[in-house]
């Protein structure tokens, strides 16, 4: 049977519990969906542990073919959905370890993971795995927040700190990190400087809007080139109107149309992993946030399929 | 690995897409969960096609052991969840055929199915399968409606008619059919008589309340005895307060506590199949209806496990 | 064409905008549904102006025949739905006048109105109309609150005061007023005494539960006898579980089953009008409150039809 | 009384059950609102049968005058709302026949219908009526999907196929069909080719965004000219953020502002009918989707009124 | 302790009931948040009385620093939240009086109020206070409606009339009033003329979109200059997609991003008060409307802080 | 000013952010409401950190006087609401310490706390405080679960273990602990035995229903007598119909009416503290769960006031 199951084979409402009804294992898989249902590190609204499930459900209306990139990403990549990593709520360190191990196992076999968060701290686990396989990596980070705050009541590990921790642990090539879409009020006037001090390039919503993404993209391409790169997408990059179901929404973001255009232009990078995080189903009554996230997963998979083609 | 997966093995929010994370196949299974996501035959609100998925999700908080019956039903029965039957929306006959085949395949191997509807017309498919294996069967039917109306705008097959059709097709032993919980307004003064004319025993909410279920149960036991019997449960048997997510709610029903007591007393029957139908997730914002349905599935499985014990 | 339109004639989801798709006028009508979308007198949550619309929508699943009373109430009474009285939000007095006139016009022709509130102050308008036609009337009042507070920030007319105002205006036979279901916290220890001082009989949830409604009913029958009587039903009489959509819910109420039993036993009274008030659609996501209200309207109509039969 | 009833005459929350409280019949009507509550042909989420009711409710806040086109469309056209066509759920062919007859009866008297769907297959019924009166017609089709898939599990009639069926039945002038707003993933790489093979002009979201609607409009005008033309609007043309309540939402669509601009520029066509389809109230908690649909109906009526003026 | 309490001091979910956990009084306050929970003057949906509470809750995720204006507005202004003015539902005049007094008390001490409505009629109370202190003021008014209708069923005071009443009472410098964002259907062709007749400058969504806000802003600056000016923001200025929770939404509005840009450019005005009105929590399930309102309050405070800096 | 503020003084919708608008401090307070917004120890649904806020909001419709106990509990006890303890999400131990300290500070001054959870693990903090002041205490525990599981993935501290931990720490007089309302499926057949092994008395829903609470109460009274006793109430004791907003609902529970009767009969105990836990606002769209919780707080306060009277 060809995968993902298409509506030809089984009506869309017949679930199997996996993303687009992918198989959970397959010989020679090059792409894997990975549920990362950890949300203990969130500081405000919690419940992103139910996001992987919601994103998979919303994936049921997606079709296999990407008409703009001209790929069947899941088929071409022999994609699988390995299910949810059994994280332990309220045990941050053990959960990170479990996630790191799963991601590492995939990456070490050359499988590209697409993580379904979870709060944004799950990306730290992925970066630990990535660094073990690839050394320090580049990162393109879509978000309304930099997530480079230090401690939260003396806690070092929370969803506001993954990218300061990643830096300290040497997981990133700091000069090849782009944080895109930053906006909103801040705790202190120096908050954004924290990112700059780490060596990251920070592009606010204002700058992005003024320059246009094409111009920004040139800068990113020139800087990152072919360096192994992780793409992390916090759903609150998008305006709350398009993504109401999230933990710390920030008004004044981009539309889903703008977002798709940006993501679709990210060809010719050497992405070694992706994730979409901070989807919160209990604030998403019409399920448009999880549909957006599911569509982004399809986009990421298409970028991966394009990359695989180029390699051949 | 022992099944169902318990929270010991994997946190409850880590889905696998099956009921209580049962495996989808297993050697020597004696019990099978079967998704029957068909809702085209509904006359008012539609969308019960999403019920199997919602019930499975709500099953995640259930634990394996039933303390009152002292059974681990899913483990003892080697239970599986075969997923959703790929019914065809707006093709009633082909969908019934697909459902009948799946159920028949299970029953003919001695596996007891627990169907997750779907509108109530899915039960007709199950009864067709049952009659093929067991001949005409007895039936205990919990519902606020008799579902013995004849045609709906000349349509013979819809969710108000399964039990007149089943009678015509000779699938039931009419004198061993109990319809319990009937209440609400009627189209014509003769509507209830239709059931009586078929030979069914009809017990209204009023009679049930006055006599008490124990007394009613004696009558049922005496009548049905050890005849192969199908148990069908329309969630609108319960009051809308306990089951708001349903297509044609009827106020003035029993509580979930009363319901559990009734179901738990149905030991020593020879049930050859069960279903729970008419759950409608889009009217169930707090998911209490799907939790009720999931709990009933656990209860049915426990009755099955008790029955299996007795057989040995 | 016979009315109300039944699902035989037109599927239930085909609206006409009236209660059970009744005609808006008819020769020789003896019963009229009347929308009273006034909610300005509410002190806490507002929005009951949308209740008549919601109750009508929920009425679509009701059928014409009442199997316990053996009546087709709407057909037997030539019932009509005259639509919504065009009340003026924030003009209490003019709105009362408009409502009084509409109700009076009906009553003076011998038509029995069933009002769909609106906040509870709409009953004052109905009582004014009733008194003009029948002189001071008896009243059976289901509610968790007595609504006999005096002023609210010096305002005399609000939804907490209709039954002190009605008393002052001489609209009620005080010794023939029963307030049933009273419960909950109070502003002052003397609050309930206010009702008693007016001469009303006050029956708390506790007393009702202890004595049983049959016993209470005997007392009511003996007291009211054949006096023209108004039945007013505040939906918060019922527990919030059964009626979440209301403005000032009070936990610890009766079930919808208990409620139906009580209402069904109110035969042989001389009811000259009914209403159901304080339904609040914006807090009723599953529409079970409006269904409860619609079912009560059917019950009231059935009582009216029974009364009409007795008269002949 | 002038129609539609304005808030001058009756407060907006006083319903009559029709669109903007139009009368249900009127001498010399030239425009008619028509409820088409059929949703059995939907393949995923169902429930659009409740859309006509929801759109009518949301129409209550609209006012009669269109300030940009300077028309009072409903008054000028003597508009009526004929209510819901009593379609038969799960009988596709009979339902199409009923809808075709109603639409035909209007069109044959020169009345312009504005259909309120229902799933998109209801447009097939309208096109059958149109072709009978006008011969094959032109069509402007706003949608994220082409709806030119062929069969769905061997079913020829479903909401993904109306425009291949219409072509086969000779209802359309294929070279005068514009499908605008197409986007999203596809089942097969050849899916869009299917439309092109039929001779339709397909304009994706990308093309529309790049060229601008003004440029596209020139092409449409040149091609269609004065040919009798049907305008069909699937609400999923708009981004899910603006229209969350729909059956198969597709992210990356246009805003409601863009949409209004496009629709308002469609003057000087010879529209012989309009519809708005695929609104799904159960996924529209804030009722913004039904408000968008109601506003579009006002826009369509305004285009019709402008057209009528031009004729004189 | 420094105020507002930041997440450093207390986690965001620990409420105190005030906006951003400001103190309720403070020596030398120059800015005050003021709850104006009055909604009786609304003509359609009601319930904005719960908006101040909802906006305060959503304010919990805001941080103190505004990175674009480089201010800590609440700290610099010694801001306080004086709580809700105890308005009297259904007593319009007394409520206006209470609100006027509170606002006047603040303004007369040089404190700038930011009002949290309530329906739009609360602005009349603020303007009365302002005129008493400053004489007739200029006004910048963001809204989809002009709110210059005259009477509503002979009622002069309602949420559609504040700016005709303000004019009659001499509270405004008519030639320095800008109404921005007007759109949607109208009751009569002359409706917009009513504003022009008063001498107001009316800028429709179309004009604003065509000219761009920068160009409009020049005109506003030139006209208003340093005149004491009130800024009133009806949340329905923004498209319903971004602000679903409001009483009379109007599709085709601006995005939250556009809105922020406009508001941020309003520097160098002499604002003596602000408000944000018509937020309706019961239609705002994901709380994005109240978050938008809370963010606007932060923006207004930042403008005030900038203004205060300039003064020194 | 007398406290709590009653609707006489300020309309109910005018918030102050405290329970029933109590002051946050007061000389000679004997009762204190304490927010305990900790939910990191929950194993399934999370978000109870927002419960204190939601319960306070729902408290606005409560009135001061308890008519059955004839007390004004908050006034008589000089009650205060000290706000939310600033717990640290994802730091269980530090959070317990912070909560313990706050509760201890109150108890050591003879103030009776009523805790608003939070997940059920917050009770461990209260018991630590209690034991420090009173030595090991008795406990009456309403719940559907025993919360005496040991570890959760080797974690000792989670919301399923507080009462095994409390036992190990010597905080309870084990023979004076009653766990009431236990029901539902279990992980292992020995799960309930765990409680019995600790020496607790466990009363299932079945036993409670069969014996009646009066009989159970006699046993409790006899056992506990005048021992200092803590009352902890998990909202899932009540059926999900009455309390849909909770983390691990269990069908088949008691009604709110039954619950009130039980709580009201708990006079003459020596309660030194109370709490209500596991309210989850994001699953409580109609706010009936938080209203139930708020009402229980009023009941607890009334028991406290009665106790204080007895002492004098």
PDB file of N, CA, C and O in Angstrom, chain E residues 10-11 13-17 37 49-50 53 56-57 84-87 89, chain F residues 10-11 13-17 37 49-50 53 56-57 84-87 89:
ATOM      1  N   UNK E  10       6.123  37.902  40.114  1.00  0.00           N
ATOM      2  CA  UNK E  10       4.994  37.016  40.352  1.00  0.00           C
ATOM      3  C   UNK E  10       4.612  36.416  39.007  1.00  0.00           C
ATOM      4  O   UNK E  10       4.476  37.161  38.037  1.00  0.00           O
ATOM      5  N   UNK E  11       4.465  35.096  38.916  1.00  0.00           N
ATOM      6  CA  UNK E  11       4.101  34.504  37.625  1.00  0.00           C
ATOM      7  C   UNK E  11       2.840  35.137  37.058  1.00  0.00           C
ATOM      8  O   UNK E  11       1.951  35.560  37.808  1.00  0.00           O
ATOM      9  N   UNK E  13       0.205  34.129  35.812  1.00  0.00           N
ATOM     10  CA  UNK E  13      -1.144  33.599  36.049  1.00  0.00           C
ATOM     11  C   UNK E  13      -1.627  33.904  37.469  1.00  0.00           C
ATOM     12  O   UNK E  13      -2.752  33.554  37.818  1.00  0.00           O
ATOM     13  N   UNK E  14      -0.797  34.524  38.275  1.00  0.00           N
ATOM     14  CA  UNK E  14      -1.210  34.923  39.632  1.00  0.00           C
ATOM     15  C   UNK E  14      -1.893  36.277  39.548  1.00  0.00           C
ATOM     16  O   UNK E  14      -1.233  37.313  39.437  1.00  0.00           O
ATOM     17  N   UNK E  15      -3.194  36.267  39.617  1.00  0.00           N
ATOM     18  CA  UNK E  15      -3.933  37.494  39.397  1.00  0.00           C
ATOM     19  C   UNK E  15      -3.970  38.366  40.630  1.00  0.00           C
ATOM     20  O   UNK E  15      -3.826  37.907  41.751  1.00  0.00           O
ATOM     21  N   UNK E  16      -4.191  39.622  40.382  1.00  0.00           N
ATOM     22  CA  UNK E  16      -4.561  40.521  41.464  1.00  0.00           C
ATOM     23  C   UNK E  16      -5.855  41.228  41.109  1.00  0.00           C
ATOM     24  O   UNK E  16      -6.397  41.967  41.917  1.00  0.00           O
ATOM     25  N   UNK E  17      -6.330  41.019  39.874  1.00  0.00           N
ATOM     26  CA  UNK E  17      -7.590  41.636  39.483  1.00  0.00           C
ATOM     27  C   UNK E  17      -7.446  42.986  38.823  1.00  0.00           C
ATOM     28  O   UNK E  17      -8.434  43.564  38.394  1.00  0.00           O
ATOM     29  N   UNK E  37     -17.985  49.310  32.977  1.00  0.00           N
ATOM     30  CA  UNK E  37     -18.721  48.115  32.573  1.00  0.00           C
ATOM     31  C   UNK E  37     -20.198  48.376  32.275  1.00  0.00           C
ATOM     32  O   UNK E  37     -21.063  47.686  32.816  1.00  0.00           O
ATOM     33  N   UNK E  49     -20.282  44.438  29.620  1.00  0.00           N
ATOM     34  CA  UNK E  49     -19.990  44.722  31.030  1.00  0.00           C
ATOM     35  C   UNK E  49     -18.896  43.799  31.573  1.00  0.00           C
ATOM     36  O   UNK E  49     -18.293  44.106  32.593  1.00  0.00           O
ATOM     37  N   UNK E  50     -18.708  42.672  30.918  1.00  0.00           N
ATOM     38  CA  UNK E  50     -17.665  41.767  31.377  1.00  0.00           C
ATOM     39  C   UNK E  50     -16.315  42.039  30.692  1.00  0.00           C
ATOM     40  O   UNK E  50     -15.343  41.337  30.932  1.00  0.00           O
ATOM     41  N   UNK E  53     -13.040  43.173  32.925  1.00  0.00           N
ATOM     42  CA  UNK E  53     -12.499  41.992  33.590  1.00  0.00           C
ATOM     43  C   UNK E  53     -11.679  41.134  32.619  1.00  0.00           C
ATOM     44  O   UNK E  53     -10.586  40.674  32.934  1.00  0.00           O
ATOM     45  N   UNK E  56      -8.432  42.878  31.555  1.00  0.00           N
ATOM     46  CA  UNK E  56      -7.436  42.796  32.618  1.00  0.00           C
ATOM     47  C   UNK E  56      -6.791  41.409  32.650  1.00  0.00           C
ATOM     48  O   UNK E  56      -5.583  41.285  32.822  1.00  0.00           O
ATOM     49  N   UNK E  57      -7.606  40.384  32.511  1.00  0.00           N
ATOM     50  CA  UNK E  57      -7.045  39.033  32.503  1.00  0.00           C
ATOM     51  C   UNK E  57      -6.049  38.859  31.369  1.00  0.00           C
ATOM     52  O   UNK E  57      -4.979  38.284  31.550  1.00  0.00           O
ATOM     53  N   UNK E  84     -13.508  49.043  38.601  1.00  0.00           N
ATOM     54  CA  UNK E  84     -14.709  49.302  37.806  1.00  0.00           C
ATOM     55  C   UNK E  84     -15.591  50.363  38.463  1.00  0.00           C
ATOM     56  O   UNK E  84     -15.865  50.291  39.665  1.00  0.00           O
ATOM     57  N   UNK E  85     -16.052  51.278  37.675  1.00  0.00           N
ATOM     58  CA  UNK E  85     -17.024  52.255  38.171  1.00  0.00           C
ATOM     59  C   UNK E  85     -18.350  51.522  38.362  1.00  0.00           C
ATOM     60  O   UNK E  85     -18.805  50.813  37.465  1.00  0.00           O
ATOM     61  N   UNK E  86     -18.969  51.656  39.537  1.00  0.00           N
ATOM     62  CA  UNK E  86     -20.190  50.887  39.815  1.00  0.00           C
ATOM     63  C   UNK E  86     -21.405  51.458  39.092  1.00  0.00           C
ATOM     64  O   UNK E  86     -22.290  52.058  39.709  1.00  0.00           O
ATOM     65  N   UNK E  87     -21.428  51.246  37.783  1.00  0.00           N
ATOM     66  CA  UNK E  87     -22.558  51.723  36.989  1.00  0.00           C
ATOM     67  C   UNK E  87     -23.820  50.940  37.347  1.00  0.00           C
ATOM     68  O   UNK E  87     -23.744  49.864  37.933  1.00  0.00           O
ATOM     69  N   UNK E  89     -26.857  49.046  35.760  1.00  0.00           N
ATOM     70  CA  UNK E  89     -27.465  48.590  34.514  1.00  0.00           C
ATOM     71  C   UNK E  89     -28.880  49.119  34.433  1.00  0.00           C
ATOM     72  O   UNK E  89     -29.570  49.211  35.450  1.00  0.00           O
TER      73      UNK E  89
ATOM     74  N   UNK F  10     -22.009  47.453  45.206  1.00  0.00           N
ATOM     75  CA  UNK F  10     -21.351  47.473  43.907  1.00  0.00           C
ATOM     76  C   UNK F  10     -21.963  46.342  43.085  1.00  0.00           C
ATOM     77  O   UNK F  10     -22.038  45.218  43.570  1.00  0.00           O
ATOM     78  N   UNK F  11     -22.383  46.635  41.849  1.00  0.00           N
ATOM     79  CA  UNK F  11     -22.976  45.560  41.044  1.00  0.00           C
ATOM     80  C   UNK F  11     -22.027  44.372  40.917  1.00  0.00           C
ATOM     81  O   UNK F  11     -20.804  44.537  40.927  1.00  0.00           O
ATOM     82  N   UNK F  13     -20.988  42.582  38.613  1.00  0.00           N
ATOM     83  CA  UNK F  13     -20.021  42.437  37.521  1.00  0.00           C
ATOM     84  C   UNK F  13     -18.828  43.380  37.680  1.00  0.00           C
ATOM     85  O   UNK F  13     -17.909  43.361  36.854  1.00  0.00           O
ATOM     86  N   UNK F  14     -18.837  44.199  38.698  1.00  0.00           N
ATOM     87  CA  UNK F  14     -17.693  45.076  38.969  1.00  0.00           C
ATOM     88  C   UNK F  14     -16.674  44.316  39.804  1.00  0.00           C
ATOM     89  O   UNK F  14     -16.844  44.158  41.011  1.00  0.00           O
ATOM     90  N   UNK F  15     -15.636  43.860  39.166  1.00  0.00           N
ATOM     91  CA  UNK F  15     -14.689  42.997  39.859  1.00  0.00           C
ATOM     92  C   UNK F  15     -13.718  43.790  40.707  1.00  0.00           C
ATOM     93  O   UNK F  15     -13.445  44.954  40.466  1.00  0.00           O
ATOM     94  N   UNK F  16     -13.167  43.089  41.661  1.00  0.00           N
ATOM     95  CA  UNK F  16     -11.999  43.605  42.354  1.00  0.00           C
ATOM     96  C   UNK F  16     -10.894  42.573  42.298  1.00  0.00           C
ATOM     97  O   UNK F  16      -9.785  42.846  42.744  1.00  0.00           O
ATOM     98  N   UNK F  17     -11.204  41.408  41.792  1.00  0.00           N
ATOM     99  CA  UNK F  17     -10.171  40.380  41.664  1.00  0.00           C
ATOM    100  C   UNK F  17     -10.080  39.441  42.844  1.00  0.00           C
ATOM    101  O   UNK F  17      -9.303  38.501  42.823  1.00  0.00           O
ATOM    102  N   UNK F  37      -2.262  28.308  42.619  1.00  0.00           N
ATOM    103  CA  UNK F  37      -2.356  28.040  41.184  1.00  0.00           C
ATOM    104  C   UNK F  37      -1.251  27.132  40.652  1.00  0.00           C
ATOM    105  O   UNK F  37      -0.575  27.469  39.693  1.00  0.00           O
ATOM    106  N   UNK F  49      -4.007  26.037  36.947  1.00  0.00           N
ATOM    107  CA  UNK F  49      -3.431  27.287  37.470  1.00  0.00           C
ATOM    108  C   UNK F  49      -4.374  28.469  37.250  1.00  0.00           C
ATOM    109  O   UNK F  49      -4.235  29.489  37.920  1.00  0.00           O
ATOM    110  N   UNK F  50      -5.282  28.324  36.309  1.00  0.00           N
ATOM    111  CA  UNK F  50      -6.235  29.406  36.083  1.00  0.00           C
ATOM    112  C   UNK F  50      -7.512  29.256  36.908  1.00  0.00           C
ATOM    113  O   UNK F  50      -8.422  30.061  36.798  1.00  0.00           O
ATOM    114  N   UNK F  53      -8.522  32.125  39.708  1.00  0.00           N
ATOM    115  CA  UNK F  53      -9.091  33.273  39.012  1.00  0.00           C
ATOM    116  C   UNK F  53     -10.545  33.004  38.582  1.00  0.00           C
ATOM    117  O   UNK F  53     -11.425  33.846  38.746  1.00  0.00           O
ATOM    118  N   UNK F  56     -12.913  32.798  41.588  1.00  0.00           N
ATOM    119  CA  UNK F  56     -13.203  34.144  42.115  1.00  0.00           C
ATOM    120  C   UNK F  56     -14.224  34.858  41.232  1.00  0.00           C
ATOM    121  O   UNK F  56     -15.134  35.514  41.731  1.00  0.00           O
ATOM    122  N   UNK F  57     -14.056  34.728  39.930  1.00  0.00           N
ATOM    123  CA  UNK F  57     -15.021  35.360  39.031  1.00  0.00           C
ATOM    124  C   UNK F  57     -16.433  34.823  39.255  1.00  0.00           C
ATOM    125  O   UNK F  57     -17.398  35.570  39.290  1.00  0.00           O
ATOM    126  N   UNK F  84      -3.077  35.002  45.118  1.00  0.00           N
ATOM    127  CA  UNK F  84      -2.438  33.757  44.678  1.00  0.00           C
ATOM    128  C   UNK F  84      -1.014  33.658  45.211  1.00  0.00           C
ATOM    129  O   UNK F  84      -0.233  34.616  45.120  1.00  0.00           O
ATOM    130  N   UNK F  85      -0.693  32.510  45.714  1.00  0.00           N
ATOM    131  CA  UNK F  85       0.688  32.250  46.118  1.00  0.00           C
ATOM    132  C   UNK F  85       1.529  32.139  44.842  1.00  0.00           C
ATOM    133  O   UNK F  85       1.165  31.398  43.933  1.00  0.00           O
ATOM    134  N   UNK F  86       2.635  32.863  44.770  1.00  0.00           N
ATOM    135  CA  UNK F  86       3.426  32.868  43.525  1.00  0.00           C
ATOM    136  C   UNK F  86       4.238  31.595  43.347  1.00  0.00           C
ATOM    137  O   UNK F  86       5.463  31.617  43.460  1.00  0.00           O
ATOM    138  N   UNK F  87       3.529  30.525  43.033  1.00  0.00           N
ATOM    139  CA  UNK F  87       4.208  29.243  42.832  1.00  0.00           C
ATOM    140  C   UNK F  87       5.064  29.306  41.564  1.00  0.00           C
ATOM    141  O   UNK F  87       4.877  30.180  40.723  1.00  0.00           O
ATOM    142  N   UNK F  89       5.930  27.329  38.270  1.00  0.00           N
ATOM    143  CA  UNK F  89       5.600  26.151  37.479  1.00  0.00           C
ATOM    144  C   UNK F  89       6.873  25.352  37.227  1.00  0.00           C
ATOM    145  O   UNK F  89       7.934  25.942  37.047  1.00  0.00           O
TER     146      UNK F  89
END
